Amino acid sequence: MDMTKLTASLDPDDTFLCAANFGTWDPSEDEWTEACCRVEADEVTRVHRFVYKKDAKAALAGRLLLRSFFRGALQLSNDSLHFDRTEKGKPYLSQPLQTDHTWNFNISHSGDYVVFGAQRDKLIGVDIMRTDPPNRKSLSEYFKLMKSQFTDKEWIFIQSPVSDREKLRNFYRLWCLKESYVKAIGVGISYSVSRLDFSLPPTVSISSGTAPHITLRIEGQDQDGWDFFEFVIDDHHLGAVARLTLSPMVRPLVNSPVHVLDVTTVMEGLEPLNGLDADLGRQFAAKLKKPS
C-alpha cells in the first residue's frame, strides 16, 4: 500500500506510524540521484555529510517518508511543502501554514529501519531500537555502564527475566519509552532520563484494540495526559511512541499499526523538486560501508 492510500483513511485522532527498511535499500547511482532530487537541496547537503552509506540512507529515507506523509495528509504537491528546522535542529513544516490543526511528527532510526510518526494537535515522540547485544562489551559490562539511567523499579523490571535475551529486550523497551518522551518534549540529549520512572506490562502487546496501560512518573509525580504504546517491526526491532493529549481523550488509546513501506515506492510517489545531479550519485557510491 502506498502513502496516499494510507493517509486518505486517517481519522483525526489516529496516531500514524510508518517505517521503511533502508538497510536492504541498495540504490544505484542513478536511483540515489533520483531520490535526492525529491527533497530540498539543503537537506541533501546534510545527508551527504555522513561518512557511511548506511547513515546517509537512513537520513534520506526519513526525509522521503516525511514529505510523502504530508503530501498525502494535506493533499498537496511535493513542491508545495516547505520545511525548516528549529534552533535545536528539529524539522517542522513551515509552509503551508497549519491554521485549524497542526500535524506534529517525529522520526527515529536504528538498525535497518527508519520510523516516522505523526499526530494531529498532540505532541508526539517516536523511538526505535535494534535489539542486538552491545558491541565490544559483555552484557554485564553494558548494564553496569547504563544502570544509572534507570530507577530502581525499572532495573528490577529489566533483570526480572531469566534469559539475557529477555533482559536486553526489557532494557530496550524502557529505553525506547524514555527516548520517545524526551523527543516529544523536544529537550534533546541534555535531559536526564534517570528522572523518568516507567511502569509497563511484562510483554509487548501488538494486537489490535486497547493498548496496555503504561504509566510515567517523574520524581514521584504522575504525568497525567501522556499516552504511551509500543510497537514491534520484526524480531530485531522494537520501539515506543509518546504523545501528549492536549484535549481530553474521547476514546481509549489503541495500538497503531506500523505500515512498512518500500523506500523506492515512497520515492516514486513524490514529484521531483530539483533537476538531476549525477555528482550526488557518484558521491554516494564513494561513501564507506558502515562497519558491522
PDB file of C-alpha atoms in Angstrom:
ATOM      1  CA  MET A   1       0.000   0.000   0.000  1.00  0.00           C
ATOM      2  CA  ASP A   2       1.284   3.489  -0.821  1.00  0.00           C
ATOM      3  CA  MET A   3       1.280   6.571   1.385  1.00  0.00           C
ATOM      4  CA  THR A   4      -1.606   8.263  -0.450  1.00  0.00           C
ATOM      5  CA  LYS A   5      -3.984   5.429   0.393  1.00  0.00           C
ATOM      6  CA  LEU A   6      -2.775   5.223   3.991  1.00  0.00           C
ATOM      7  CA  THR A   7      -3.201   8.925   4.701  1.00  0.00           C
ATOM      8  CA  ALA A   8      -6.580   9.103   2.959  1.00  0.00           C
ATOM      9  CA  SER A   9      -8.140   6.919   5.653  1.00  0.00           C
ATOM     10  CA  LEU A  10      -6.707   8.798   8.648  1.00  0.00           C
ATOM     11  CA  ASP A  11      -9.064   9.596  11.496  1.00  0.00           C
ATOM     12  CA  PRO A  12      -8.352  12.934  13.275  1.00  0.00           C
ATOM     13  CA  ASP A  13      -7.477  11.075  16.498  1.00  0.00           C
ATOM     14  CA  ASP A  14      -5.267   8.472  14.803  1.00  0.00           C
ATOM     15  CA  THR A  15      -1.586   8.148  15.527  1.00  0.00           C
ATOM     16  CA  PHE A  16       0.095   7.477  12.198  1.00  0.00           C
ATOM     17  CA  LEU A  17       3.173   5.243  12.093  1.00  0.00           C
ATOM     18  CA  CYS A  18       5.139   4.077   9.093  1.00  0.00           C
ATOM     19  CA  ALA A  19       8.582   2.598   8.589  1.00  0.00           C
ATOM     20  CA  ALA A  20      10.992   1.915   5.770  1.00  0.00           C
ATOM     21  CA  ASN A  21      13.773  -0.646   5.611  1.00  0.00           C
ATOM     22  CA  PHE A  22      16.739   1.409   4.462  1.00  0.00           C
ATOM     23  CA  GLY A  23      19.094  -1.426   5.399  1.00  0.00           C
ATOM     24  CA  THR A  24      18.005  -3.507   2.409  1.00  0.00           C
ATOM     25  CA  TRP A  25      17.672  -0.475   0.131  1.00  0.00           C
ATOM     26  CA  ASP A  26      20.629  -0.675  -2.263  1.00  0.00           C
ATOM     27  CA  PRO A  27      20.241   2.253  -4.655  1.00  0.00           C
ATOM     28  CA  SER A  28      22.359   2.575  -7.767  1.00  0.00           C
ATOM     29  CA  GLU A  29      23.991   5.932  -8.525  1.00  0.00           C
ATOM     30  CA  ASP A  30      21.040   6.864 -10.730  1.00  0.00           C
ATOM     31  CA  GLU A  31      18.464   5.773  -8.116  1.00  0.00           C
ATOM     32  CA  TRP A  32      20.225   7.758  -5.415  1.00  0.00           C
ATOM     33  CA  THR A  33      20.239  10.818  -7.650  1.00  0.00           C
ATOM     34  CA  GLU A  34      16.501  10.357  -8.308  1.00  0.00           C
ATOM     35  CA  ALA A  35      15.815  10.143  -4.574  1.00  0.00           C
ATOM     36  CA  CYS A  36      17.881  13.245  -3.784  1.00  0.00           C
ATOM     37  CA  CYS A  37      16.020  15.405  -6.284  1.00  0.00           C
ATOM     38  CA  ARG A  38      12.781  14.806  -4.368  1.00  0.00           C
ATOM     39  CA  VAL A  39      13.902  16.567  -1.186  1.00  0.00           C
ATOM     40  CA  GLU A  40      15.127  20.126  -0.623  1.00  0.00           C
ATOM     41  CA  ALA A  41      18.710  20.941  -1.570  1.00  0.00           C
ATOM     42  CA  ASP A  42      19.835  21.909   1.941  1.00  0.00           C
ATOM     43  CA  GLU A  43      18.664  18.555   3.293  1.00  0.00           C
ATOM     44  CA  VAL A  44      20.571  16.752   0.543  1.00  0.00           C
ATOM     45  CA  THR A  45      23.656  18.634   1.737  1.00  0.00           C
ATOM     46  CA  ARG A  46      23.004  17.425   5.301  1.00  0.00           C
ATOM     47  CA  VAL A  47      22.565  13.845   4.074  1.00  0.00           C
ATOM     48  CA  HIS A  48      25.861  13.918   2.205  1.00  0.00           C
ATOM     49  CA  ARG A  49      27.791  14.974   5.292  1.00  0.00           C
ATOM     50  CA  PHE A  50      27.520  11.430   6.603  1.00  0.00           C
ATOM     51  CA  VAL A  51      30.645   9.357   6.084  1.00  0.00           C
ATOM     52  CA  TYR A  52      28.909   5.985   5.826  1.00  0.00           C
ATOM     53  CA  LYS A  53      26.329   4.857   3.292  1.00  0.00           C
ATOM     54  CA  LYS A  54      24.008   3.418   5.917  1.00  0.00           C
ATOM     55  CA  ASP A  55      23.726   6.720   7.783  1.00  0.00           C
ATOM     56  CA  ALA A  56      23.117   8.637   4.562  1.00  0.00           C
ATOM     57  CA  LYS A  57      20.414   6.155   3.534  1.00  0.00           C
ATOM     58  CA  ALA A  58      18.689   6.445   6.905  1.00  0.00           C
ATOM     59  CA  ALA A  59      18.638  10.246   6.726  1.00  0.00           C
ATOM     60  CA  LEU A  60      17.348  10.383   3.166  1.00  0.00           C
ATOM     61  CA  ALA A  61      14.727   7.668   3.737  1.00  0.00           C
ATOM     62  CA  GLY A  62      13.404   9.593   6.739  1.00  0.00           C
ATOM     63  CA  ARG A  63      13.126  12.751   4.682  1.00  0.00           C
ATOM     64  CA  LEU A  64      11.261  10.899   1.933  1.00  0.00           C
ATOM     65  CA  LEU A  65       8.787   9.488   4.481  1.00  0.00           C
ATOM     66  CA  LEU A  66       8.255  12.965   5.924  1.00  0.00           C
ATOM     67  CA  ARG A  67       7.463  14.531   2.561  1.00  0.00           C
ATOM     68  CA  SER A  68       5.360  11.597   1.443  1.00  0.00           C
ATOM     69  CA  PHE A  69       3.217  11.778   4.567  1.00  0.00           C
ATOM     70  CA  PHE A  70       2.459  15.491   4.284  1.00  0.00           C
ATOM     71  CA  ARG A  71       1.859  15.230   0.559  1.00  0.00           C
ATOM     72  CA  GLY A  72      -0.860  12.674   1.268  1.00  0.00           C
ATOM     73  CA  ALA A  73      -2.260  14.079   4.513  1.00  0.00           C
ATOM     74  CA  LEU A  74      -2.579  17.632   3.167  1.00  0.00           C
ATOM     75  CA  GLN A  75      -3.297  16.548  -0.427  1.00  0.00           C
ATOM     76  CA  LEU A  76      -0.682  18.859  -1.861  1.00  0.00           C
ATOM     77  CA  SER A  77       2.100  18.509  -4.388  1.00  0.00           C
ATOM     78  CA  ASN A  78       5.631  17.913  -3.156  1.00  0.00           C
ATOM     79  CA  ASP A  79       6.808  21.373  -4.245  1.00  0.00           C
ATOM     80  CA  SER A  80       4.107  22.996  -2.069  1.00  0.00           C
ATOM     81  CA  LEU A  81       5.757  21.664   1.098  1.00  0.00           C
ATOM     82  CA  HIS A  82       8.492  23.663   2.795  1.00  0.00           C
ATOM     83  CA  PHE A  83      10.298  22.575   5.956  1.00  0.00           C
ATOM     84  CA  ASP A  84      12.608  24.452   8.289  1.00  0.00           C
ATOM     85  CA  ARG A  85      14.446  23.496  11.461  1.00  0.00           C
ATOM     86  CA  THR A  86      14.259  24.860  14.975  1.00  0.00           C
ATOM     87  CA  GLU A  87      17.357  26.157  16.760  1.00  0.00           C
ATOM     88  CA  LYS A  88      17.805  22.643  18.140  1.00  0.00           C
ATOM     89  CA  GLY A  89      17.637  21.152  14.645  1.00  0.00           C
ATOM     90  CA  LYS A  90      14.148  19.667  14.811  1.00  0.00           C
ATOM     91  CA  PRO A  91      12.351  19.848  11.450  1.00  0.00           C
ATOM     92  CA  TYR A  92       8.903  21.395  11.145  1.00  0.00           C
ATOM     93  CA  LEU A  93       6.504  22.251   8.340  1.00  0.00           C
ATOM     94  CA  SER A  94       6.841  25.985   7.644  1.00  0.00           C
ATOM     95  CA  GLN A  95       4.668  26.184   4.506  1.00  0.00           C
ATOM     96  CA  PRO A  96       1.787  25.877   4.107  1.00  0.00           C
ATOM     97  CA  LEU A  97       0.804  27.264   7.487  1.00  0.00           C
ATOM     98  CA  GLN A  98      -1.292  24.859   9.531  1.00  0.00           C
ATOM     99  CA  THR A  99      -4.097  27.023  10.902  1.00  0.00           C
ATOM    100  CA  ASP A 100      -7.033  24.890  12.082  1.00  0.00           C
ATOM    101  CA  HIS A 101      -4.987  21.859  13.114  1.00  0.00           C
ATOM    102  CA  THR A 102      -1.287  21.095  13.427  1.00  0.00           C
ATOM    103  CA  TRP A 103       0.354  17.815  12.495  1.00  0.00           C
ATOM    104  CA  ASN A 104       3.232  17.120  14.868  1.00  0.00           C
ATOM    105  CA  PHE A 105       5.729  14.485  13.815  1.00  0.00           C
ATOM    106  CA  ASN A 106       8.899  12.694  14.837  1.00  0.00           C
ATOM    107  CA  ILE A 107      11.462  10.463  13.108  1.00  0.00           C
ATOM    108  CA  SER A 108      13.774   7.807  14.514  1.00  0.00           C
ATOM    109  CA  HIS A 109      16.098   5.211  13.033  1.00  0.00           C
ATOM    110  CA  SER A 110      18.083   2.252  14.295  1.00  0.00           C
ATOM    111  CA  GLY A 111      19.371  -0.955  12.789  1.00  0.00           C
ATOM    112  CA  ASP A 112      17.754  -1.321   9.370  1.00  0.00           C
ATOM    113  CA  TYR A 113      14.626   0.803   9.842  1.00  0.00           C
ATOM    114  CA  VAL A 114      13.587   4.427   9.941  1.00  0.00           C
ATOM    115  CA  VAL A 115      10.225   5.150  11.600  1.00  0.00           C
ATOM    116  CA  PHE A 116       8.017   8.189  11.073  1.00  0.00           C
ATOM    117  CA  GLY A 117       5.188   9.056  13.482  1.00  0.00           C
ATOM    118  CA  ALA A 118       2.601  11.837  13.251  1.00  0.00           C
ATOM    119  CA  GLN A 119      -0.294  13.001  15.396  1.00  0.00           C
ATOM    120  CA  ARG A 120      -2.681  15.898  14.890  1.00  0.00           C
ATOM    121  CA  ASP A 121      -2.783  18.536  17.654  1.00  0.00           C
ATOM    122  CA  LYS A 122      -0.719  16.431  20.079  1.00  0.00           C
ATOM    123  CA  LEU A 123       2.989  16.358  20.835  1.00  0.00           C
ATOM    124  CA  ILE A 124       4.490  13.075  19.675  1.00  0.00           C
ATOM    125  CA  GLY A 125       7.812  11.326  20.136  1.00  0.00           C
ATOM    126  CA  VAL A 126       8.942   8.104  18.458  1.00  0.00           C
ATOM    127  CA  ASP A 127      11.926   5.889  19.126  1.00  0.00           C
ATOM    128  CA  ILE A 128      13.087   2.604  17.628  1.00  0.00           C
ATOM    129  CA  MET A 129      15.951   0.324  18.633  1.00  0.00           C
ATOM    130  CA  ARG A 130      17.588  -2.714  17.150  1.00  0.00           C
ATOM    131  CA  THR A 131      17.699  -5.238  19.976  1.00  0.00           C
ATOM    132  CA  ASP A 132      21.143  -6.676  19.316  1.00  0.00           C
ATOM    133  CA  PRO A 133      23.649  -7.363  22.105  1.00  0.00           C
ATOM    134  CA  PRO A 134      26.102  -4.488  22.657  1.00  0.00           C
ATOM    135  CA  ASN A 135      29.269  -4.364  20.600  1.00  0.00           C
ATOM    136  CA  ARG A 136      32.686  -4.614  22.261  1.00  0.00           C
ATOM    137  CA  LYS A 137      31.198  -5.128  25.728  1.00  0.00           C
ATOM    138  CA  SER A 138      29.686  -8.036  27.592  1.00  0.00           C
ATOM    139  CA  LEU A 139      26.074  -7.643  28.651  1.00  0.00           C
ATOM    140  CA  SER A 140      27.084  -7.298  32.300  1.00  0.00           C
ATOM    141  CA  GLU A 141      29.578  -4.545  31.424  1.00  0.00           C
ATOM    142  CA  TYR A 142      26.994  -2.741  29.329  1.00  0.00           C
ATOM    143  CA  PHE A 143      24.352  -2.980  32.039  1.00  0.00           C
ATOM    144  CA  LYS A 144      26.820  -1.684  34.633  1.00  0.00           C
ATOM    145  CA  LEU A 145      27.501   1.321  32.407  1.00  0.00           C
ATOM    146  CA  MET A 146      23.808   2.070  31.767  1.00  0.00           C
ATOM    147  CA  LYS A 147      22.221   1.238  35.133  1.00  0.00           C
ATOM    148  CA  SER A 148      22.332   4.832  36.360  1.00  0.00           C
ATOM    149  CA  GLN A 149      19.875   5.833  33.613  1.00  0.00           C
ATOM    150  CA  PHE A 150      17.070   3.803  35.236  1.00  0.00           C
ATOM    151  CA  THR A 151      15.177   3.889  38.515  1.00  0.00           C
ATOM    152  CA  ASP A 152      15.459   1.008  40.978  1.00  0.00           C
ATOM    153  CA  LYS A 153      11.991  -0.204  39.997  1.00  0.00           C
ATOM    154  CA  GLU A 154      12.849  -0.121  36.305  1.00  0.00           C
ATOM    155  CA  TRP A 155      16.081  -2.013  36.933  1.00  0.00           C
ATOM    156  CA  ILE A 156      14.181  -4.752  38.738  1.00  0.00           C
ATOM    157  CA  PHE A 157      11.939  -4.992  35.657  1.00  0.00           C
ATOM    158  CA  ILE A 158      14.975  -5.260  33.356  1.00  0.00           C
ATOM    159  CA  GLN A 159      16.535  -8.016  35.473  1.00  0.00           C
ATOM    160  CA  SER A 160      13.309  -9.960  36.041  1.00  0.00           C
ATOM    161  CA  PRO A 161      13.542 -12.410  33.082  1.00  0.00           C
ATOM    162  CA  VAL A 162      15.765 -15.463  33.327  1.00  0.00           C
ATOM    163  CA  SER A 163      17.437 -15.193  29.923  1.00  0.00           C
ATOM    164  CA  ASP A 164      19.897 -12.483  28.920  1.00  0.00           C
ATOM    165  CA  ARG A 165      17.982 -12.015  25.664  1.00  0.00           C
ATOM    166  CA  GLU A 166      14.785 -11.099  27.512  1.00  0.00           C
ATOM    167  CA  LYS A 167      16.664  -8.876  29.944  1.00  0.00           C
ATOM    168  CA  LEU A 168      18.130  -6.998  26.996  1.00  0.00           C
ATOM    169  CA  ARG A 169      14.699  -6.756  25.406  1.00  0.00           C
ATOM    170  CA  ASN A 170      13.258  -5.208  28.578  1.00  0.00           C
ATOM    171  CA  PHE A 171      16.188  -2.800  28.636  1.00  0.00           C
ATOM    172  CA  TYR A 172      15.465  -1.642  25.095  1.00  0.00           C
ATOM    173  CA  ARG A 173      11.721  -1.376  25.786  1.00  0.00           C
ATOM    174  CA  LEU A 174      12.335   1.021  28.650  1.00  0.00           C
ATOM    175  CA  TRP A 175      14.996   2.917  26.749  1.00  0.00           C
ATOM    176  CA  CYS A 176      12.627   3.477  23.810  1.00  0.00           C
ATOM    177  CA  LEU A 177       9.916   4.752  26.164  1.00  0.00           C
ATOM    178  CA  LYS A 178      12.336   7.191  27.776  1.00  0.00           C
ATOM    179  CA  GLU A 179      13.628   8.415  24.441  1.00  0.00           C
ATOM    180  CA  SER A 180      10.132   8.775  22.982  1.00  0.00           C
ATOM    181  CA  TYR A 181       9.165  11.065  25.873  1.00  0.00           C
ATOM    182  CA  VAL A 182      12.339  13.158  25.612  1.00  0.00           C
ATOM    183  CA  LYS A 183      11.849  13.529  21.863  1.00  0.00           C
ATOM    184  CA  ALA A 184       8.213  14.520  22.309  1.00  0.00           C
ATOM    185  CA  ILE A 185       9.067  17.372  24.669  1.00  0.00           C
ATOM    186  CA  GLY A 186      11.992  18.367  22.445  1.00  0.00           C
ATOM    187  CA  VAL A 187      14.669  18.899  25.087  1.00  0.00           C
ATOM    188  CA  GLY A 188      17.466  16.905  23.483  1.00  0.00           C
ATOM    189  CA  ILE A 189      20.221  14.746  24.947  1.00  0.00           C
ATOM    190  CA  SER A 190      20.846  17.056  27.912  1.00  0.00           C
ATOM    191  CA  TYR A 191      17.720  15.737  29.672  1.00  0.00           C
ATOM    192  CA  SER A 192      18.436  13.252  32.470  1.00  0.00           C
ATOM    193  CA  VAL A 193      16.343  10.178  31.628  1.00  0.00           C
ATOM    194  CA  SER A 194      17.055   8.733  35.084  1.00  0.00           C
ATOM    195  CA  ARG A 195      14.291  11.079  36.318  1.00  0.00           C
ATOM    196  CA  LEU A 196      11.735   9.095  34.302  1.00  0.00           C
ATOM    197  CA  ASP A 197      10.098   6.130  36.032  1.00  0.00           C
ATOM    198  CA  PHE A 198       8.004   3.906  33.753  1.00  0.00           C
ATOM    199  CA  SER A 199       5.660   1.073  34.661  1.00  0.00           C
ATOM    200  CA  LEU A 200       4.767  -1.285  31.838  1.00  0.00           C
ATOM    201  CA  PRO A 201       3.396  -4.780  31.190  1.00  0.00           C
ATOM    202  CA  PRO A 202       5.796  -7.730  31.107  1.00  0.00           C
ATOM    203  CA  THR A 203       5.465  -8.259  27.346  1.00  0.00           C
ATOM    204  CA  VAL A 204       4.976  -6.034  24.309  1.00  0.00           C
ATOM    205  CA  SER A 205       1.369  -6.120  23.127  1.00  0.00           C
ATOM    206  CA  ILE A 206       0.987  -5.568  19.384  1.00  0.00           C
ATOM    207  CA  SER A 207      -2.543  -6.891  18.992  1.00  0.00           C
ATOM    208  CA  SER A 208      -5.320  -4.589  17.852  1.00  0.00           C
ATOM    209  CA  GLY A 209      -7.591  -2.971  20.393  1.00  0.00           C
ATOM    210  CA  THR A 210      -6.932  -1.018  23.550  1.00  0.00           C
ATOM    211  CA  ALA A 211      -3.239  -0.615  24.328  1.00  0.00           C
ATOM    212  CA  PRO A 212      -1.893  -1.878  27.676  1.00  0.00           C
ATOM    213  CA  HIS A 213      -1.598   0.773  30.349  1.00  0.00           C
ATOM    214  CA  ILE A 214       1.885   2.291  30.532  1.00  0.00           C
ATOM    215  CA  THR A 215       2.439   4.989  33.127  1.00  0.00           C
ATOM    216  CA  LEU A 216       5.149   7.550  33.742  1.00  0.00           C
ATOM    217  CA  ARG A 217       6.173   9.239  36.976  1.00  0.00           C
ATOM    218  CA  ILE A 218       8.802  11.962  37.199  1.00  0.00           C
ATOM    219  CA  GLU A 219      10.331  12.463  40.624  1.00  0.00           C
ATOM    220  CA  GLY A 220       7.285  10.855  42.205  1.00  0.00           C
ATOM    221  CA  GLN A 221       4.670  12.817  40.235  1.00  0.00           C
ATOM    222  CA  ASP A 222       2.216  11.099  37.869  1.00  0.00           C
ATOM    223  CA  GLN A 223       2.381  12.557  34.369  1.00  0.00           C
ATOM    224  CA  ASP A 224      -1.296  12.797  33.520  1.00  0.00           C
ATOM    225  CA  GLY A 225      -2.169  13.382  29.903  1.00  0.00           C
ATOM    226  CA  TRP A 226       0.702  11.360  28.476  1.00  0.00           C
ATOM    227  CA  ASP A 227      -0.074   8.219  26.492  1.00  0.00           C
ATOM    228  CA  PHE A 228       2.484   5.562  25.587  1.00  0.00           C
ATOM    229  CA  PHE A 229       2.382   2.463  23.446  1.00  0.00           C
ATOM    230  CA  GLU A 230       4.916   0.064  21.991  1.00  0.00           C
ATOM    231  CA  PHE A 231       5.387  -1.479  18.566  1.00  0.00           C
ATOM    232  CA  VAL A 232       7.371  -4.328  17.057  1.00  0.00           C
ATOM    233  CA  ILE A 233       8.538  -4.404  13.439  1.00  0.00           C
ATOM    234  CA  ASP A 234      10.375  -7.735  13.469  1.00  0.00           C
ATOM    235  CA  ASP A 235      12.367  -9.969  15.825  1.00  0.00           C
ATOM    236  CA  HIS A 236      15.192  -7.427  15.971  1.00  0.00           C
ATOM    237  CA  HIS A 237      13.448  -4.039  16.011  1.00  0.00           C
ATOM    238  CA  LEU A 238      11.028  -2.606  18.564  1.00  0.00           C
ATOM    239  CA  GLY A 239      10.003   0.878  19.564  1.00  0.00           C
ATOM    240  CA  ALA A 240       7.725   3.170  21.515  1.00  0.00           C
ATOM    241  CA  VAL A 241       5.507   6.193  20.958  1.00  0.00           C
ATOM    242  CA  ALA A 242       4.779   9.006  23.438  1.00  0.00           C
ATOM    243  CA  ARG A 243       2.046  11.542  22.894  1.00  0.00           C
ATOM    244  CA  LEU A 244       0.701  14.373  24.998  1.00  0.00           C
ATOM    245  CA  THR A 245      -3.052  14.766  24.814  1.00  0.00           C
ATOM    246  CA  LEU A 246      -3.799  18.489  24.665  1.00  0.00           C
ATOM    247  CA  SER A 247      -7.543  17.906  24.986  1.00  0.00           C
ATOM    248  CA  PRO A 248      -9.480  15.231  26.928  1.00  0.00           C
ATOM    249  CA  MET A 249      -9.352  11.756  25.416  1.00  0.00           C
ATOM    250  CA  VAL A 250     -12.554  10.819  23.645  1.00  0.00           C
ATOM    251  CA  ARG A 251     -11.658   7.147  23.278  1.00  0.00           C
ATOM    252  CA  PRO A 252      -9.156   4.665  24.718  1.00  0.00           C
ATOM    253  CA  LEU A 253      -5.655   4.656  23.290  1.00  0.00           C
ATOM    254  CA  VAL A 254      -5.282   1.827  20.809  1.00  0.00           C
ATOM    255  CA  ASN A 255      -2.219   0.200  19.330  1.00  0.00           C
ATOM    256  CA  SER A 256      -1.477   1.844  15.986  1.00  0.00           C
ATOM    257  CA  PRO A 257      -0.206  -0.423  13.207  1.00  0.00           C
ATOM    258  CA  VAL A 258       3.216   0.276  11.745  1.00  0.00           C
ATOM    259  CA  HIS A 259       2.917   0.465   7.972  1.00  0.00           C
ATOM    260  CA  VAL A 260       6.182  -0.810   6.482  1.00  0.00           C
ATOM    261  CA  LEU A 261       6.792   0.835   3.129  1.00  0.00           C
ATOM    262  CA  ASP A 262       9.347   0.335   0.374  1.00  0.00           C
ATOM    263  CA  VAL A 263      11.793   3.240   0.056  1.00  0.00           C
ATOM    264  CA  THR A 264      11.709   3.157  -3.742  1.00  0.00           C
ATOM    265  CA  THR A 265       7.909   3.195  -3.777  1.00  0.00           C
ATOM    266  CA  VAL A 266       7.860   6.169  -1.394  1.00  0.00           C
ATOM    267  CA  MET A 267      10.368   7.990  -3.595  1.00  0.00           C
ATOM    268  CA  GLU A 268       8.437   7.336  -6.795  1.00  0.00           C
ATOM    269  CA  GLY A 269       5.282   8.788  -5.209  1.00  0.00           C
ATOM    270  CA  LEU A 270       6.942  12.203  -4.882  1.00  0.00           C
ATOM    271  CA  GLU A 271       7.384  14.740  -7.667  1.00  0.00           C
ATOM    272  CA  PRO A 272      10.972  15.979  -8.224  1.00  0.00           C
ATOM    273  CA  LEU A 273      11.864  19.332  -6.677  1.00  0.00           C
ATOM    274  CA  ASN A 274      15.193  19.827  -8.401  1.00  0.00           C
ATOM    275  CA  GLY A 275      16.997  18.720 -11.516  1.00  0.00           C
ATOM    276  CA  LEU A 276      19.071  15.563 -11.528  1.00  0.00           C
ATOM    277  CA  ASP A 277      22.653  15.977 -10.333  1.00  0.00           C
ATOM    278  CA  ALA A 278      24.746  12.954 -11.268  1.00  0.00           C
ATOM    279  CA  ASP A 279      27.507  14.081  -8.896  1.00  0.00           C
ATOM    280  CA  LEU A 280      25.248  13.154  -5.967  1.00  0.00           C
ATOM    281  CA  GLY A 281      25.095   9.553  -7.122  1.00  0.00           C
ATOM    282  CA  ARG A 282      28.858   9.399  -7.531  1.00  0.00           C
ATOM    283  CA  GLN A 283      29.395  10.921  -4.095  1.00  0.00           C
ATOM    284  CA  PHE A 284      27.120   8.318  -2.545  1.00  0.00           C
ATOM    285  CA  ALA A 285      28.838   5.452  -4.351  1.00  0.00           C
ATOM    286  CA  ALA A 286      32.175   6.633  -2.963  1.00  0.00           C
ATOM    287  CA  LYS A 287      30.979   6.537   0.644  1.00  0.00           C
ATOM    288  CA  LEU A 288      32.186   3.823   3.003  1.00  0.00           C
ATOM    289  CA  LYS A 289      30.036   0.953   4.144  1.00  0.00           C
ATOM    290  CA  LYS A 290      29.406   1.221   7.860  1.00  0.00           C
ATOM    291  CA  PRO A 291      31.370  -1.333   9.890  1.00  0.00           C
ATOM    292  CA  SER A 292      29.198  -4.047  11.423  1.00  0.00           C
TER     293      SER A 292
END
